[in-house]
XYZ file of C-alpha atoms in Angstrom:
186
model
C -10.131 43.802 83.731
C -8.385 40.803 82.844
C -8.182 38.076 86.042
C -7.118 34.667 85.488
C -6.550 33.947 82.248
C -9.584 33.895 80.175
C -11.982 35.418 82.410
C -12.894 39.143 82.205
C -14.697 41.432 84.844
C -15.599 44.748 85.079
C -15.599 47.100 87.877
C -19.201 48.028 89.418
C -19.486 51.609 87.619
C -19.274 49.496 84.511
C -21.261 46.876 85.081
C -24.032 49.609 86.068
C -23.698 51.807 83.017
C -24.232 48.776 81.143
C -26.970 47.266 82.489
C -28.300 51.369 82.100
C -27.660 51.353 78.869
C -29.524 48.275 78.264
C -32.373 49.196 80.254
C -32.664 52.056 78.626
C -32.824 50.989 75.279
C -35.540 48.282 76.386
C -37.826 51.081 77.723
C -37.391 53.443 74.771
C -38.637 50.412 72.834
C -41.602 49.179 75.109
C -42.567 52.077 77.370
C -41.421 50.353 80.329
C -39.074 48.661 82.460
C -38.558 44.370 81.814
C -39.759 42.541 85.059
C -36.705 40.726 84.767
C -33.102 40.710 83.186
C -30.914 37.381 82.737
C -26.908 38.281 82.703
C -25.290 35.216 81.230
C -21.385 34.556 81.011
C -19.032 31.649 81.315
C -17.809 32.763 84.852
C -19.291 33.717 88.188
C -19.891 37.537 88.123
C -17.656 39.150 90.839
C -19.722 40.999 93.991
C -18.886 44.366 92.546
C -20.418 43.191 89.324
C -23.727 41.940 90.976
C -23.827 45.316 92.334
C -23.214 47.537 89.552
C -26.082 45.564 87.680
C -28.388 45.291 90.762
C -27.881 48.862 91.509
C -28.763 50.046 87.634
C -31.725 47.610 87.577
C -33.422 48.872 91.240
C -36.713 48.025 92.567
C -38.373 46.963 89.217
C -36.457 44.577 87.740
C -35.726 41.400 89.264
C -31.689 40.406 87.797
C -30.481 36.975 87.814
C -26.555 35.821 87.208
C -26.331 32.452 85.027
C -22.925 31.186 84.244
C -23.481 28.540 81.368
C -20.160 26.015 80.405
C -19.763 23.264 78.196
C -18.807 19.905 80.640
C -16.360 17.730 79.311
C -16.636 15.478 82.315
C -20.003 13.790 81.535
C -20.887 11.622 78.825
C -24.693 10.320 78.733
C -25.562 7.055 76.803
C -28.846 5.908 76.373
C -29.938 2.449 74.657
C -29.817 2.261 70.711
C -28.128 3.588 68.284
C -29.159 7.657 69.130
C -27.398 10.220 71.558
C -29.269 11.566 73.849
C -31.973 14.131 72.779
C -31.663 17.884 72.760
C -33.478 19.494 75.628
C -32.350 16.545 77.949
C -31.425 18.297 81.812
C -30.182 16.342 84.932
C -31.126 18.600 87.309
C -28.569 18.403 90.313
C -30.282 21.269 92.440
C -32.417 23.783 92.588
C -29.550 26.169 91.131
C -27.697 23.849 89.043
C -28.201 21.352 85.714
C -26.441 19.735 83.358
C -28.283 20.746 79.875
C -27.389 18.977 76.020
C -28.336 21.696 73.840
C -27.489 19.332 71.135
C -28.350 15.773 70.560
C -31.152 13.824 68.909
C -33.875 15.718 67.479
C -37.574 13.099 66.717
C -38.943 16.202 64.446
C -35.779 15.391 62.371
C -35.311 11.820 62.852
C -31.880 12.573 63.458
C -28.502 13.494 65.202
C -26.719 16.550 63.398
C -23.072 15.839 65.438
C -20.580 13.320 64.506
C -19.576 12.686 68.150
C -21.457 12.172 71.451
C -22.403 15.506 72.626
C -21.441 17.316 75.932
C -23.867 19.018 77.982
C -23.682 22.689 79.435
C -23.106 23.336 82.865
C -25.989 25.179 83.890
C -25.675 27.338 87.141
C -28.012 30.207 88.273
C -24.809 32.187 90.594
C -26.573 35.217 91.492
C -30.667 36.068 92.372
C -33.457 34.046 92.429
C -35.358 32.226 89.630
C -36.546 28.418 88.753
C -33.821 26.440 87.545
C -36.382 24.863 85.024
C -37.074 28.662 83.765
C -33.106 29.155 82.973
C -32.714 25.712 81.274
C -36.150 26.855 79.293
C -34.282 30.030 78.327
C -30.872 29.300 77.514
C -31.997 26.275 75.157
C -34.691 28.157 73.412
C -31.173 30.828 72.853
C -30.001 27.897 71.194
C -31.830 27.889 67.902
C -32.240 31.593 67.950
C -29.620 32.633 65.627
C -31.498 34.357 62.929
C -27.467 35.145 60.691
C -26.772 31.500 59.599
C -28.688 29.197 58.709
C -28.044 26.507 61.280
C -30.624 24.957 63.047
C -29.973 24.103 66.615
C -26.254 24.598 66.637
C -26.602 24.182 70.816
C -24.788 27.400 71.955
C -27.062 29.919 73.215
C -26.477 33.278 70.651
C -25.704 35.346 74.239
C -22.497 33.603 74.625
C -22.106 32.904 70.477
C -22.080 36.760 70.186
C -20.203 37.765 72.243
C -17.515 35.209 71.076
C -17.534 36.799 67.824
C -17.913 40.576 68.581
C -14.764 39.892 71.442
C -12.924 38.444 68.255
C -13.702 41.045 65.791
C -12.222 43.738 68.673
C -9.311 41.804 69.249
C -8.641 41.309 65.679
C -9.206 44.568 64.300
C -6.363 47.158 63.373
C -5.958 50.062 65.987
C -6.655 53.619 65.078
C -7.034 56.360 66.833
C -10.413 56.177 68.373
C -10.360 52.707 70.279
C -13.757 50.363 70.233
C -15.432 49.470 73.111
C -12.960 46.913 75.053
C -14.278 43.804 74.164
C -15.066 42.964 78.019
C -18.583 44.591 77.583
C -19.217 41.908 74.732
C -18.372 38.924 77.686
């Protein structure tokens, strides 16, 4: 369901068969369930969200909500002629960080932007996990985009994908047998 504009939730049935679906597919593949599951997004899930995927996850699976943004509102200098590097985090608390996913990289030498880079917005919204352990996560999803050859492109392919699979629904012609809404993709 559509909410302000922009932001997309589902209702708890749907959040559950989703995170059933995924947990389904994970133990078909390794013969059990994952300790834990990371939901990402660009807003705060809803309560009836956190319980649909709480709810399909149970006892065995610890679930944690991340909401990951780019900030405009910062802007980091340091002293020479470089940005700052990729992988830098100003931790604020122990459940929020600002991350640059892009910036100067010393294996390279070099800055790939043309501009100063912005940092994400970090914020673990829902369970309990090390902050360090999300910002860990969500940059290594930033070079793991194995369809272009792009190294370090600083969006994390969770929130990439999902860009381009809620495009490709919204774009495509209608027939008779509608996709998936695109929400599921968010």
């Amino acid at each position: 369901r559509a909410h302000r504009r922009g932001e997309f939730h589902l209702p708890e049935s749907d959040a559950r068969s989703l995170m059933e679906t995924a947990l389904a597919e994970y133990r078909r593949l390794r013969g059990e369930a994952p300790r834990e599951v990371f939901v990402h997004g660009r807003v705060r899930l809803w309560d009836e969200e956190w319980a649909g995927f709480r709810s399909a996850a149970g006892a065995e699976t610890a679930v944690t909500g991340v909401t990951i943004r780019e900030s405009w509102g910062t802007k980091l200098f340091r002293e020479g002629d470089m940005v700052p590097m990729r992988g830098l985090a100003v931790v604020s608390s122990d459940r929020d960080a600002l991350l640059w996913s892009r910036g100067y990289v010393p294996y390279l030498d070099t800055y790939a932007g043309r501009e100063l880079p912005n940092p994400f917005d970090v914020s673990v919204t829902r369970g309990e996990v090390d902050i360090e352990t999300v910002l860990a996560d969500v940059l290594s999803l930033t070079k793991l985009n194995y369809n272009a050859c792009i190294h370090a492109d600083g969006e994390p392919v969770t929130l990439k994908f999902a860009n381009a699979v809620g495009e490709i629904l919204t774009a495509a012609p209608r027939t008779s047998q509608p996709p998936l809404p695109f929400k599921y993709y968010i």
